[in-house]
mmCIF file of C-alpha atoms in Angstrom:
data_model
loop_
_atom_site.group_PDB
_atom_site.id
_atom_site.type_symbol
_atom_site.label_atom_id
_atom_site.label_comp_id
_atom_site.label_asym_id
_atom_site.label_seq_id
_atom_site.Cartn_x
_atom_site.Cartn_y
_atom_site.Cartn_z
ATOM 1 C CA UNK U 207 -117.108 -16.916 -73.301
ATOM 2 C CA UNK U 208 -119.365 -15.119 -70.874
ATOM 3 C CA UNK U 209 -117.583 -16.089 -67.902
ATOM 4 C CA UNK U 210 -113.861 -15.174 -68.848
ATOM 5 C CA UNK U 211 -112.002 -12.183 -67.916
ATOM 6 C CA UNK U 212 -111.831 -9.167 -70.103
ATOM 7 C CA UNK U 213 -108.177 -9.571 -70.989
ATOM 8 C CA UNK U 214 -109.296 -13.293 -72.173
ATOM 9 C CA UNK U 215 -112.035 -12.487 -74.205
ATOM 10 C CA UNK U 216 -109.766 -9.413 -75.705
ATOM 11 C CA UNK U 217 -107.178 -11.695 -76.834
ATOM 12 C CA UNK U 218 -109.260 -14.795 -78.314
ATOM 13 C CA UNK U 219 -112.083 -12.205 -79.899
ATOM 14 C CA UNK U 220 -113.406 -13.512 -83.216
ATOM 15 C CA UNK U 221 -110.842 -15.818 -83.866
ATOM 16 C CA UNK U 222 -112.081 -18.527 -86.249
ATOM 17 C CA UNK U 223 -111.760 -22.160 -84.955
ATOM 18 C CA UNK U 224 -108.311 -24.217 -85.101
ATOM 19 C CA UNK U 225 -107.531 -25.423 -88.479
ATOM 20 C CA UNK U 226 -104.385 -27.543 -89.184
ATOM 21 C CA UNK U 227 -101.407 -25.456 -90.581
ATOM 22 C CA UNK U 228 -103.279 -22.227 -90.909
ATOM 23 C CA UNK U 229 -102.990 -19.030 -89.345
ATOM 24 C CA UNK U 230 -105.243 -18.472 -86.068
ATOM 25 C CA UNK U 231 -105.807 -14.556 -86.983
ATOM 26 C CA UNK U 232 -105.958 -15.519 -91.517
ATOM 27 C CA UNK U 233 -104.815 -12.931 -92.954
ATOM 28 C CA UNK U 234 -106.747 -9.600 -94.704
ATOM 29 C CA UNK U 235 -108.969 -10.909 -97.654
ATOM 30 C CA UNK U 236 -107.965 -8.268 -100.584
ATOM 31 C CA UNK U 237 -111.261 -8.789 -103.253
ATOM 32 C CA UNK U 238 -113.747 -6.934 -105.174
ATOM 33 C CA UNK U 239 -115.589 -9.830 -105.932
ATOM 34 C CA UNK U 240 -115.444 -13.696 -105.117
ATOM 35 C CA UNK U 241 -115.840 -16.929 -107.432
ATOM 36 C CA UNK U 242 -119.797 -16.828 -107.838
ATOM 37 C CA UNK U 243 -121.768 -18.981 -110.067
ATOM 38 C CA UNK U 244 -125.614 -19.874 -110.252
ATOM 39 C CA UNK U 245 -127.456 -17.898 -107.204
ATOM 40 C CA UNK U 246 -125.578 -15.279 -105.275
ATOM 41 C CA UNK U 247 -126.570 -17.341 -102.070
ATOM 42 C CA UNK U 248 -123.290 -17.378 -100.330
ATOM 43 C CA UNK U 249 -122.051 -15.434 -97.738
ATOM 44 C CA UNK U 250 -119.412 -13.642 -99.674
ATOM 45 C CA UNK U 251 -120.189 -12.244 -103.370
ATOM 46 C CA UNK U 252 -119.129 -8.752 -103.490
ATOM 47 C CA UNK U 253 -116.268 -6.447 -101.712
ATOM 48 C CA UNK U 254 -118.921 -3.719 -101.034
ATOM 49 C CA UNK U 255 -121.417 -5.875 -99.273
ATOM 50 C CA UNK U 256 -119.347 -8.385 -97.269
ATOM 51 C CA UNK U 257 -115.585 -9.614 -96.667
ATOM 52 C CA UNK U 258 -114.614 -12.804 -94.441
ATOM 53 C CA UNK U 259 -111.740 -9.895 -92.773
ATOM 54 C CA UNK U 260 -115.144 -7.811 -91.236
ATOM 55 C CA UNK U 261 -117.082 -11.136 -90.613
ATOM 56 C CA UNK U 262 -114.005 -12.321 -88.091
ATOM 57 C CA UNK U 263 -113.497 -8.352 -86.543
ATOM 58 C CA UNK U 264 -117.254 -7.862 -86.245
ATOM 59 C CA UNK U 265 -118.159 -11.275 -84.343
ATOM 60 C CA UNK U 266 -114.751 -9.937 -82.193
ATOM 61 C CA UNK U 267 -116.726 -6.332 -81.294
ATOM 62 C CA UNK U 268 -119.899 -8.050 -80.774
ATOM 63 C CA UNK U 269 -118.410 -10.055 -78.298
ATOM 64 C CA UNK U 270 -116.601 -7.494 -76.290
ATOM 65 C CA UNK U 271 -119.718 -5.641 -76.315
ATOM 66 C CA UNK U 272 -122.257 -8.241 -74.991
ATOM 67 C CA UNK U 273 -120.139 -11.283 -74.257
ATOM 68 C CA UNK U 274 -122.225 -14.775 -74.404
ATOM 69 C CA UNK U 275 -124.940 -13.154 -76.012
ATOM 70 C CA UNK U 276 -126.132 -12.977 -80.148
ATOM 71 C CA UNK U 277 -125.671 -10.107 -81.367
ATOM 72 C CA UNK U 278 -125.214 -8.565 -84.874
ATOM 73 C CA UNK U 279 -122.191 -6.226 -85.332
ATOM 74 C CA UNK U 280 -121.697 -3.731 -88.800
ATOM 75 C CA UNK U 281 -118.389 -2.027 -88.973
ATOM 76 C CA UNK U 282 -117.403 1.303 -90.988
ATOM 77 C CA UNK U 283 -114.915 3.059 -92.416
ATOM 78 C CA UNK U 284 -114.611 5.803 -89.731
ATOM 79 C CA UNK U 285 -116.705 7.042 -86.264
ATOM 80 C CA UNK U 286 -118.881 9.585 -87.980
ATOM 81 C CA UNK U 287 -119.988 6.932 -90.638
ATOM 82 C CA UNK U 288 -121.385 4.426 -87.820
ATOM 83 C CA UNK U 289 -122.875 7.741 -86.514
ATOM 84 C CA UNK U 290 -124.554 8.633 -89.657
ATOM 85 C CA UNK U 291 -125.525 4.813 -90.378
ATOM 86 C CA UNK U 292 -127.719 4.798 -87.235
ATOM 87 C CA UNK U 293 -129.134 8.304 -87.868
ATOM 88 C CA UNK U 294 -129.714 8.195 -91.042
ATOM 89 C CA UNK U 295 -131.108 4.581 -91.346
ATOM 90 C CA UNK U 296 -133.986 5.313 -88.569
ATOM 91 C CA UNK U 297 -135.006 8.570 -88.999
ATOM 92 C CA UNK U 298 -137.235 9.489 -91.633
ATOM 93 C CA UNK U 299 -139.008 13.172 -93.096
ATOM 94 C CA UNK U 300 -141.630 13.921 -90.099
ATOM 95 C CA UNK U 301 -139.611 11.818 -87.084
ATOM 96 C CA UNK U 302 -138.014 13.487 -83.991
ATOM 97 C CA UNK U 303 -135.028 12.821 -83.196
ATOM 98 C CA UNK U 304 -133.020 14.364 -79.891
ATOM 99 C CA UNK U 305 -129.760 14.744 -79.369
ATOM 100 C CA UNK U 306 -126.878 15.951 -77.151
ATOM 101 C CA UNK U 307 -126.015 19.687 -77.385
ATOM 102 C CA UNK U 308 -122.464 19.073 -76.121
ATOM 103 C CA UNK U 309 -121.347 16.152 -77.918
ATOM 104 C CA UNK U 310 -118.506 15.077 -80.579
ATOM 105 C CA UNK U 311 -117.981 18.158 -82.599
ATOM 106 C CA UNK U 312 -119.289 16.628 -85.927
ATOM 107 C CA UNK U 313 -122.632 15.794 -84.634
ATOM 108 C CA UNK U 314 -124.012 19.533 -85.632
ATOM 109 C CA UNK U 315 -123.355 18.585 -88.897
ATOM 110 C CA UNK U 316 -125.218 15.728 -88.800
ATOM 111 C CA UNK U 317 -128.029 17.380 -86.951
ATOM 112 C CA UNK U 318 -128.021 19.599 -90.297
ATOM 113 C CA UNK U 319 -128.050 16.570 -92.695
ATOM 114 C CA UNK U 320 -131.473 15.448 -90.652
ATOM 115 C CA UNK U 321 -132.982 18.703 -90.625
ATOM 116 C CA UNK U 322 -132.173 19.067 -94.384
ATOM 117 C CA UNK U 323 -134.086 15.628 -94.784
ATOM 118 C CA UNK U 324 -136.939 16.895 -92.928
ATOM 119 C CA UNK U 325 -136.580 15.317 -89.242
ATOM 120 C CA UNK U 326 -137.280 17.229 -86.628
ATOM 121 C CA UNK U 327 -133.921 17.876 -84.360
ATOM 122 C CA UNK U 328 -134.508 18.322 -80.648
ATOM 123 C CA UNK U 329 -130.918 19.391 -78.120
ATOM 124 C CA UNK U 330 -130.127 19.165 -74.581
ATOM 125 C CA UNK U 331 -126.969 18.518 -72.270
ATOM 126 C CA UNK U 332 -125.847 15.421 -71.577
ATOM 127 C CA UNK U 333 -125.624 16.200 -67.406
ATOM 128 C CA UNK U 334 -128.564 16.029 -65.709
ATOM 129 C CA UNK U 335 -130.321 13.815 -68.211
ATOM 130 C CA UNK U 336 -131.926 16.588 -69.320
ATOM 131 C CA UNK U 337 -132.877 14.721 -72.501
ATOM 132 C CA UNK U 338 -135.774 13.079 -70.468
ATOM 133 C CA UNK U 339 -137.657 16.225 -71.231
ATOM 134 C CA UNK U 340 -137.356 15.999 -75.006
ATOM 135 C CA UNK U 341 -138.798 12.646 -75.440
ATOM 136 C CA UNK U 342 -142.395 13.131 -76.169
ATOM 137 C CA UNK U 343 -143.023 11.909 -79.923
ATOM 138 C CA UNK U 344 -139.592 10.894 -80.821
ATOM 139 C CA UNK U 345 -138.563 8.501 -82.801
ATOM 140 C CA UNK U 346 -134.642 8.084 -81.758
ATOM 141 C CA UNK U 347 -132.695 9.136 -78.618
ATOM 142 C CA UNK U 348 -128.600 9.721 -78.964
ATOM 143 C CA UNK U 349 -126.550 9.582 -75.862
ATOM 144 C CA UNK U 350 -122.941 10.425 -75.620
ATOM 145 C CA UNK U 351 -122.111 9.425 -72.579
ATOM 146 C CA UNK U 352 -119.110 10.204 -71.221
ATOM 147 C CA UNK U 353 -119.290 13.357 -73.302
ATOM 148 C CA UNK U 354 -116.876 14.284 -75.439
ATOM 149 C CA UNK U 355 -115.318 16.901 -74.619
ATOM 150 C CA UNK U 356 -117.031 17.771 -71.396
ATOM 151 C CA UNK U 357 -116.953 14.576 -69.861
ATOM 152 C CA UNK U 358 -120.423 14.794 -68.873
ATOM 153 C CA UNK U 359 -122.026 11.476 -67.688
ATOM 154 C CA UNK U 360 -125.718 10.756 -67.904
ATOM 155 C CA UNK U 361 -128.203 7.872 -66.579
ATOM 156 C CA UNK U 362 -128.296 5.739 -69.317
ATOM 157 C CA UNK U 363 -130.356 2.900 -67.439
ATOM 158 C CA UNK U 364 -132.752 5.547 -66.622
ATOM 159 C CA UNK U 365 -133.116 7.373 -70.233
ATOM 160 C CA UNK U 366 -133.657 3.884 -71.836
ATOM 161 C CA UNK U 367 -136.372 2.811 -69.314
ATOM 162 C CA UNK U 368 -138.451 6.446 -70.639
ATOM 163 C CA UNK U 369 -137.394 6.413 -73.617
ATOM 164 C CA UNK U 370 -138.736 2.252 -74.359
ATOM 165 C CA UNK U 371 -142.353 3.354 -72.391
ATOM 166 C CA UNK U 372 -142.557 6.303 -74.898
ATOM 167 C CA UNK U 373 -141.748 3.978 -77.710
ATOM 168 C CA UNK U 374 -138.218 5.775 -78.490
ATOM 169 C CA UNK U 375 -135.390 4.071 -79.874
ATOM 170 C CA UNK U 376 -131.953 4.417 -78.253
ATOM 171 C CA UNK U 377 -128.570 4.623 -79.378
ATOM 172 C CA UNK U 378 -125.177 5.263 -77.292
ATOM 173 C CA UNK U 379 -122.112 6.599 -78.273
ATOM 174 C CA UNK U 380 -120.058 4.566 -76.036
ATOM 175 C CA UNK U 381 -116.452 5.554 -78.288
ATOM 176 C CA UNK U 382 -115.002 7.014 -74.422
ATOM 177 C CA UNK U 383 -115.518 4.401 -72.395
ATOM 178 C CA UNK U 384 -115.112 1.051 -74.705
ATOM 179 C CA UNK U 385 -116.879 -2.116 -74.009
ATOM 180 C CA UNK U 386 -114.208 -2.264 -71.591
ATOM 181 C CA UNK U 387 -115.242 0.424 -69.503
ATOM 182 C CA UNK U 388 -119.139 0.087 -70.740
ATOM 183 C CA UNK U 389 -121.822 -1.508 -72.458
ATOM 184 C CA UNK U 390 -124.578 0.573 -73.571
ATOM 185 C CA UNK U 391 -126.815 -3.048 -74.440
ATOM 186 C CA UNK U 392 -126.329 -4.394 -70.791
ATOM 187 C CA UNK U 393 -127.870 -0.994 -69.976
ATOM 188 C CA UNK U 394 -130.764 -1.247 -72.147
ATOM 189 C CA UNK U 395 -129.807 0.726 -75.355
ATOM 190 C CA UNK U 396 -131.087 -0.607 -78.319
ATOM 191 C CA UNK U 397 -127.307 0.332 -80.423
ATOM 192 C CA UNK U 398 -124.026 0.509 -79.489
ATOM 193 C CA UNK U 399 -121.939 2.859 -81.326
ATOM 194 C CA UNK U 400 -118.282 3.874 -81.533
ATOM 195 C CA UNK U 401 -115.422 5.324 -83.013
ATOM 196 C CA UNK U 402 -112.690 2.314 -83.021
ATOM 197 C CA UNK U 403 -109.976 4.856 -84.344
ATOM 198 C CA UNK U 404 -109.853 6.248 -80.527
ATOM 199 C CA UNK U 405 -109.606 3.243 -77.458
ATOM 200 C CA UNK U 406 -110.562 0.013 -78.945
ATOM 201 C CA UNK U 407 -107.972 -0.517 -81.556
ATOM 202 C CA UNK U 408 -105.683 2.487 -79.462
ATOM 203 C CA UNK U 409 -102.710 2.786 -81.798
ATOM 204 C CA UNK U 410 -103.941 5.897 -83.485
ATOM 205 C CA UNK U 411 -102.972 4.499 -87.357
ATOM 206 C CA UNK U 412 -106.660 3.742 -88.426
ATOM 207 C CA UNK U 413 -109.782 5.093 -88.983
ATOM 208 C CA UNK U 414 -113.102 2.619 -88.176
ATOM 209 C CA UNK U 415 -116.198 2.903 -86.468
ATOM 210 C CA UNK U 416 -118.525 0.125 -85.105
ATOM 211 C CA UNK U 417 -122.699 0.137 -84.659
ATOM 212 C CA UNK U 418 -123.519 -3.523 -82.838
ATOM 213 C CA UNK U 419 -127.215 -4.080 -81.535
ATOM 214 C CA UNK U 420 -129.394 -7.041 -80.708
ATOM 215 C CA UNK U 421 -132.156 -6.680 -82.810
ATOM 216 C CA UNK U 422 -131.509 -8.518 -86.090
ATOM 217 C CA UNK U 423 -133.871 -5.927 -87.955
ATOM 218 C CA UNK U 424 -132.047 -2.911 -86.877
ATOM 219 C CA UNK U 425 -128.623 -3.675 -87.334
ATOM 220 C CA UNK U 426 -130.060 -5.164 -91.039
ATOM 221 C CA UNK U 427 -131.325 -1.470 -91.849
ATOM 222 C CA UNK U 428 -127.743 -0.344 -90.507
ATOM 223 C CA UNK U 429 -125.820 -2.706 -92.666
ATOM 224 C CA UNK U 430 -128.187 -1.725 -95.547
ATOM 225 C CA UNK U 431 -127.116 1.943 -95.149
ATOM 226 C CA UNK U 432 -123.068 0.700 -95.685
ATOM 227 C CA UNK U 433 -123.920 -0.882 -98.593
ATOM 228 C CA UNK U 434 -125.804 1.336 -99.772
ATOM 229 C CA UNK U 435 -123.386 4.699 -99.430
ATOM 230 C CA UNK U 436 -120.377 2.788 -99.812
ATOM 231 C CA UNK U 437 -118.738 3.447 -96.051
ATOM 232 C CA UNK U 438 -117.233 0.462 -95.800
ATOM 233 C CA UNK U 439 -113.880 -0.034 -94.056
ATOM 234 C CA UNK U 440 -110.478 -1.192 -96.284
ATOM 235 C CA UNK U 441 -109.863 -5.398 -95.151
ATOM 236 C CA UNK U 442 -105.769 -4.062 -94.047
ATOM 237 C CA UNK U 443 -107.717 -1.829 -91.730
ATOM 238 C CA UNK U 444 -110.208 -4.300 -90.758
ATOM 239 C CA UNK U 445 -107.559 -7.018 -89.846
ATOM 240 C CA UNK U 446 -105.121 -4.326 -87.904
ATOM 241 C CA UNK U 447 -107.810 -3.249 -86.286
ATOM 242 C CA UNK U 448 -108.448 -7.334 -84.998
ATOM 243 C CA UNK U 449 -105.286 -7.486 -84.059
ATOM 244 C CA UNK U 450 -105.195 -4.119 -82.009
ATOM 245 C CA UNK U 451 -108.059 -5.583 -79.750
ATOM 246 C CA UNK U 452 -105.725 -8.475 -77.946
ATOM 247 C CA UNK U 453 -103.973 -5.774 -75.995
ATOM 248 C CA UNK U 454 -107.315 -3.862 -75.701
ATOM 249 C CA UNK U 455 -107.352 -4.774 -71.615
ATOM 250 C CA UNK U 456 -103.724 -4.138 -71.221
ATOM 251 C CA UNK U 457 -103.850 -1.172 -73.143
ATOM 252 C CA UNK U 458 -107.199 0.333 -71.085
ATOM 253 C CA UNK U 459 -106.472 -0.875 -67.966
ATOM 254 C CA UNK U 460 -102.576 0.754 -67.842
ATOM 255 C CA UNK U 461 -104.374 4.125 -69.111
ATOM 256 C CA UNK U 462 -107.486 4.020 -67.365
ATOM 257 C CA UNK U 463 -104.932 3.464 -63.887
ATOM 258 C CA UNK U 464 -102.589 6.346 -65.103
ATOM 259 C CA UNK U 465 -105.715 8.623 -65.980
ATOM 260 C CA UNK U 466 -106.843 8.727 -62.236
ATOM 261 C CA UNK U 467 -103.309 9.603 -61.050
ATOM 262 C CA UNK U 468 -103.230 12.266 -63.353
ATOM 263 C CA UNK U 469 -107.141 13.668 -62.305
ATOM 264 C CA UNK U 470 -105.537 13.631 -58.486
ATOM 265 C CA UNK U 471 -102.730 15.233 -59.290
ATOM 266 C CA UNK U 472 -104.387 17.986 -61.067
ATOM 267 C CA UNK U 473 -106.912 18.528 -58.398
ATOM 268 C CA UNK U 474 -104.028 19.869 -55.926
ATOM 269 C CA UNK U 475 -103.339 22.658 -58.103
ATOM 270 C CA UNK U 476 -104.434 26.076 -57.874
ATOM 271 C CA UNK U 477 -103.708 26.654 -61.603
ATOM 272 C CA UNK U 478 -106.064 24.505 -62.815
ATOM 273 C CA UNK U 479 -109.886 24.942 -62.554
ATOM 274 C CA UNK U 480 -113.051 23.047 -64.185
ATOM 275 C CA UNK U 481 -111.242 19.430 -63.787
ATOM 276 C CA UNK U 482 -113.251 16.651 -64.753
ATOM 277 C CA UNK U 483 -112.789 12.938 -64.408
ATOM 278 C CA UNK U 484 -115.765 10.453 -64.290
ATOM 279 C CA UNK U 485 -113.669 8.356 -61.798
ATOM 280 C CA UNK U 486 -112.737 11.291 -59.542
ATOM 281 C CA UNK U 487 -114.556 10.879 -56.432
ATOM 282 C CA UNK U 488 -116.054 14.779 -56.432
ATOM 283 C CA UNK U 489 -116.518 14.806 -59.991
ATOM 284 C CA UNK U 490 -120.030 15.766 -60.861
ATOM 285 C CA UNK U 491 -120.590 12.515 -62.577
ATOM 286 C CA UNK U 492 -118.898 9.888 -60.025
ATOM 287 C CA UNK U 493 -122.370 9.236 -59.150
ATOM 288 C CA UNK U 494 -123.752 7.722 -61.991
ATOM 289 C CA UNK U 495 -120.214 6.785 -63.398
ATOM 290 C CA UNK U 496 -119.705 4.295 -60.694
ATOM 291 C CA UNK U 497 -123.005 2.427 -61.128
ATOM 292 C CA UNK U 498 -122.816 2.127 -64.973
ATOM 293 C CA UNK U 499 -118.872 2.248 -65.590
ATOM 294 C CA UNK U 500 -116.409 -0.617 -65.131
ATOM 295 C CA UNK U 501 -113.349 1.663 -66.116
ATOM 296 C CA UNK U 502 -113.661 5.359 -66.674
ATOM 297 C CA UNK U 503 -111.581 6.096 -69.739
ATOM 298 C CA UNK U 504 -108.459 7.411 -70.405
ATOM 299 C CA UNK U 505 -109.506 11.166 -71.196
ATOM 300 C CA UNK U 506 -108.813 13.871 -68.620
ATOM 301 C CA UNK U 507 -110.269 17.680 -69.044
ATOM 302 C CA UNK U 508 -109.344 20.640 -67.739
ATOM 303 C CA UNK U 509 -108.744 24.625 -67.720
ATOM 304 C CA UNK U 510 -105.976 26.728 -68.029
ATOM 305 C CA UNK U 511 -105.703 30.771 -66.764
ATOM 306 C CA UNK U 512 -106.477 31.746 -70.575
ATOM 307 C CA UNK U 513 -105.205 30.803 -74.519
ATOM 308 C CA UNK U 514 -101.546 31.134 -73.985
ATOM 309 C CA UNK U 515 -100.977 29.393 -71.169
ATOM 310 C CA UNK U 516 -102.533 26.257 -72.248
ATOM 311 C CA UNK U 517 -100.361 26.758 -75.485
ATOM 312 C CA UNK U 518 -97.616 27.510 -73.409
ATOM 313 C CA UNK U 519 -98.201 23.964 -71.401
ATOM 314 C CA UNK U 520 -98.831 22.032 -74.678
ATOM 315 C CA UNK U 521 -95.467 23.417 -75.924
ATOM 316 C CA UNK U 522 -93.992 22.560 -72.954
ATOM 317 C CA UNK U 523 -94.784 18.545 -72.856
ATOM 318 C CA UNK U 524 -92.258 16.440 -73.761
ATOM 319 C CA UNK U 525 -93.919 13.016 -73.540
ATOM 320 C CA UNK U 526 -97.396 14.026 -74.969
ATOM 321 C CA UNK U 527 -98.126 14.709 -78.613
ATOM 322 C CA UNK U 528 -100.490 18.353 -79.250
ATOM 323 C CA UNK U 529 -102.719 16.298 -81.572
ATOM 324 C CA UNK U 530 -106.617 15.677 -81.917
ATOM 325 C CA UNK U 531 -107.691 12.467 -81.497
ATOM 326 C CA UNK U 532 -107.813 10.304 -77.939
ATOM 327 C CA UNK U 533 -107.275 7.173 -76.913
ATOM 328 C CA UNK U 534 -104.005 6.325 -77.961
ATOM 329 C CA UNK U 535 -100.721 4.314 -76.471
ATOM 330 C CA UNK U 536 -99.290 7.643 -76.991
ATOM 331 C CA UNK U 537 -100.384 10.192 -74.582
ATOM 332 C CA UNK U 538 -102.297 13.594 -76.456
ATOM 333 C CA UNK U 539 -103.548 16.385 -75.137
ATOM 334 C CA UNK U 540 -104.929 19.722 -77.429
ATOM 335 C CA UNK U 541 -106.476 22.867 -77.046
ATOM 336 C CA UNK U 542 -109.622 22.240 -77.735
ATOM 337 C CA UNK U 543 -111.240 25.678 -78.187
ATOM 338 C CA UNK U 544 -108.904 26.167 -81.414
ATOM 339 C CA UNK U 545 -111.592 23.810 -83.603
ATOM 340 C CA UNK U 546 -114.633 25.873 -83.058
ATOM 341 C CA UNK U 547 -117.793 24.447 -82.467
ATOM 342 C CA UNK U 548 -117.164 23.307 -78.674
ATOM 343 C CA UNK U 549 -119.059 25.619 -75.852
ATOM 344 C CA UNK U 550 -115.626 25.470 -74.160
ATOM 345 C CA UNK U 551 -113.126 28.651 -72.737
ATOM 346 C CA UNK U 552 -110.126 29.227 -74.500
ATOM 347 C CA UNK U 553 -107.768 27.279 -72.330
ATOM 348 C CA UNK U 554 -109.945 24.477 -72.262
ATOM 349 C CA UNK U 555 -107.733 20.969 -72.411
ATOM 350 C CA UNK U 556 -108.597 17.922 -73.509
ATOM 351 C CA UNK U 557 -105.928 15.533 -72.275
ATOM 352 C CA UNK U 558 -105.743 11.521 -73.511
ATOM 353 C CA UNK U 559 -103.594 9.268 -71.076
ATOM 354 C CA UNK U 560 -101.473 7.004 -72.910
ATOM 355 C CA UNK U 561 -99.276 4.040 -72.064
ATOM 356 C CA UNK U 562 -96.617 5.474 -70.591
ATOM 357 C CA UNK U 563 -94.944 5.288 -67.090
ATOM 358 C CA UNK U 564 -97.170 7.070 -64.977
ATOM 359 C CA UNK U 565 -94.588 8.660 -63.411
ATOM 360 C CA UNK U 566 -92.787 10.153 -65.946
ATOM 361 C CA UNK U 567 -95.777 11.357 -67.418
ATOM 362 C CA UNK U 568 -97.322 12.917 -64.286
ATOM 363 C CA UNK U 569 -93.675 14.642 -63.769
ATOM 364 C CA UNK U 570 -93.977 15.827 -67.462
ATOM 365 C CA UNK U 571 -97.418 17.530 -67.103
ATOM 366 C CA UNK U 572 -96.147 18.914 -63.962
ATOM 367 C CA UNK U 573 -93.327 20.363 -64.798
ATOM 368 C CA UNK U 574 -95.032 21.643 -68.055
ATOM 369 C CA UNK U 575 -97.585 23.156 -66.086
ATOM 370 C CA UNK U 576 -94.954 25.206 -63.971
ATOM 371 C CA UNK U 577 -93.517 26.560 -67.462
ATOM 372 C CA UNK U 578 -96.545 27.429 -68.461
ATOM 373 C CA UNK U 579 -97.357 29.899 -65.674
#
């Protein structure tokens, strides 16, 4: 499958082969446990370990994310779990392990989890690849790249090549961009890890997370930490989630396109400041964006004069919902500094393109914007 489109490979992903008079997506698989006699040798004995509705979503996400090739693929019941899987599966009492200082929000509490555990937690920005410098002696390296919220975009070809000579694992949180826009493996990274409650299943009714790698061993010691804890995802998730990924290039392609008007559009106006857009030619991250992106994601940031106005603009909106995820048919946008947590200024937006006409949601946001001044 290699050598089809992305749209193909979206829409026949992990589909089991042809069989007279049944379904081609079957159905979720509702079971504690299975029909097992003599030696538990079969591939499904127990609902905590293993469920034929996973086995057909993750061969779909390992697909997307390195088409043609073998991979292994371990899903979860949310983002932060594949986070923590990854984390907390590799690093041990007495490893390094560096981080991003502006990623996803949760990741400090992570970082406090490892610490707690006894591994050694090392920061830096994501711009810059300022990581480079933190390398020395570590055991793992986490990239979030774009950033989230920042939108920050480092070198991930070039952090893998010094982190693999130091003998440093890598891991990429690739949940902005989607094997759509990027794949961390084809890049070098050792995992690929998302939240699939933003842009790959994009309908904003699930929560799921993916970790997919190459190296049987690793993404054994990942699957070993699900089973373990218990973070496994429900099968109606698992199978909505399947059939969310068919429209995945429809979906990222309409929002990716509308995403770029919008970054244009907001660069022309003087009540806006700190605009970033990986795809905006001028953005601090074009660059590097353009030689490791296919598509640069559907999530737009930006500044407002102070706290009210940007409340003021969210208020305003008609066609975009004030909520707090991204990556959604359904355009959202949110003041992020309300959270906490986020090195951002108080009219600091975070602003998720959805599927809508572009030009009814461009005149939204500027007509919004003009209320809000």
């Amino acid at each position: 499958m290699n050598t089809t489109g992305d749209g193909t490979r979206a829409v026949r992903a992990g589909l089991p082969e042809p069989e007279q008079y049944e379904p081609t997506l079957p159905g979720p698989v509702f079971a504690a446990h299975f029909h097992l006699s003599g030696d538990p040798v079969g591939p499904y004995t127990y609902g905590r370990d293993t469920n034929p509705t996973w086995t057909h979503l993750e061969r779909a996400i390992g697909e997307l994310e390195a088409p043609g090739e073998d991979v292994g693929t371990t899903v979860f019941a949310s983002g932060m779990a594949a986070v923590s899987a990854v984390l907390l599966s590799q690093a041990r009492a007495g490893d390094i392990v560096v981080l991003p200082d502006d990623g996803y929000q949760a990741l400090p509490l992570v970082r406090e989890q490892l610490e707690a555990y006894g591994v050694e937690v090392r920061t830096a920005p994501t711009g810059g690849d300022a990581q480079l410098e933190l390398l020395d002696g570590a055991k793992l390296l986490w990239i979030e790249t774009p950033s989230n919220p920042g939108l920050d975009v480092c070198d991930v070809r070039r952090l893998v090549e010094a982190a693999h000579t130091a003998g440093v694992l890598v891991a990429v949180d690739n949940t902005l961009a989607t094997p759509l826009g990027q794949r961390p493996l084809g890049l070098g990274a050792d995992f690929s890890v998302a939240s699939d409650t933003k842009g790959l299943t994009g309908h904003g009714d699930i929560l799921l997370g993916h970790v997919t790698c190459r190296d049987p061993e690793l993404i054994e010691g990942v699957r070993r930490w699900r089973k373990v804890v218990g973070a496994i995802p429900g099968p109606m998730e698992a199978w909505l989630a399947h059939r969310s990924l068919a429209t995945l290039q429809l979906r990222i392609d309409r929002q990716c396109a509308t995403a770029s008007l919008l970054a244009e559009a907001l660069a022309d106006r003087t009540d806006v400041t700190g605009l970033r857009y990986p795809g905006l030619p001028g953005d601090p991250s074009y660059p590097v964006a353009m030689r490791q992106m296919r598509r640069f994601g559907s999530v737009v940031s930006f500044v407002l004069a102070d706290k009210g106005t940007a409340e003021r603009f969210l208020a305003a909106l008609r066609l975009v919902d004030d909520a707090t995820s991204f990556g959604g048919l359904r355009s959202t946008a949110e003041r992020r500094a309300r959270w906490g947590g986020d090195a951002v200024p108080e009219g600091f937006i975070r602003f998720s393109v959805g599927a809508e006409d572009p030009d009814d949601l461009l005149a939204d946001v500027e007509r919004a914007l003009d209320v809000a001044r």
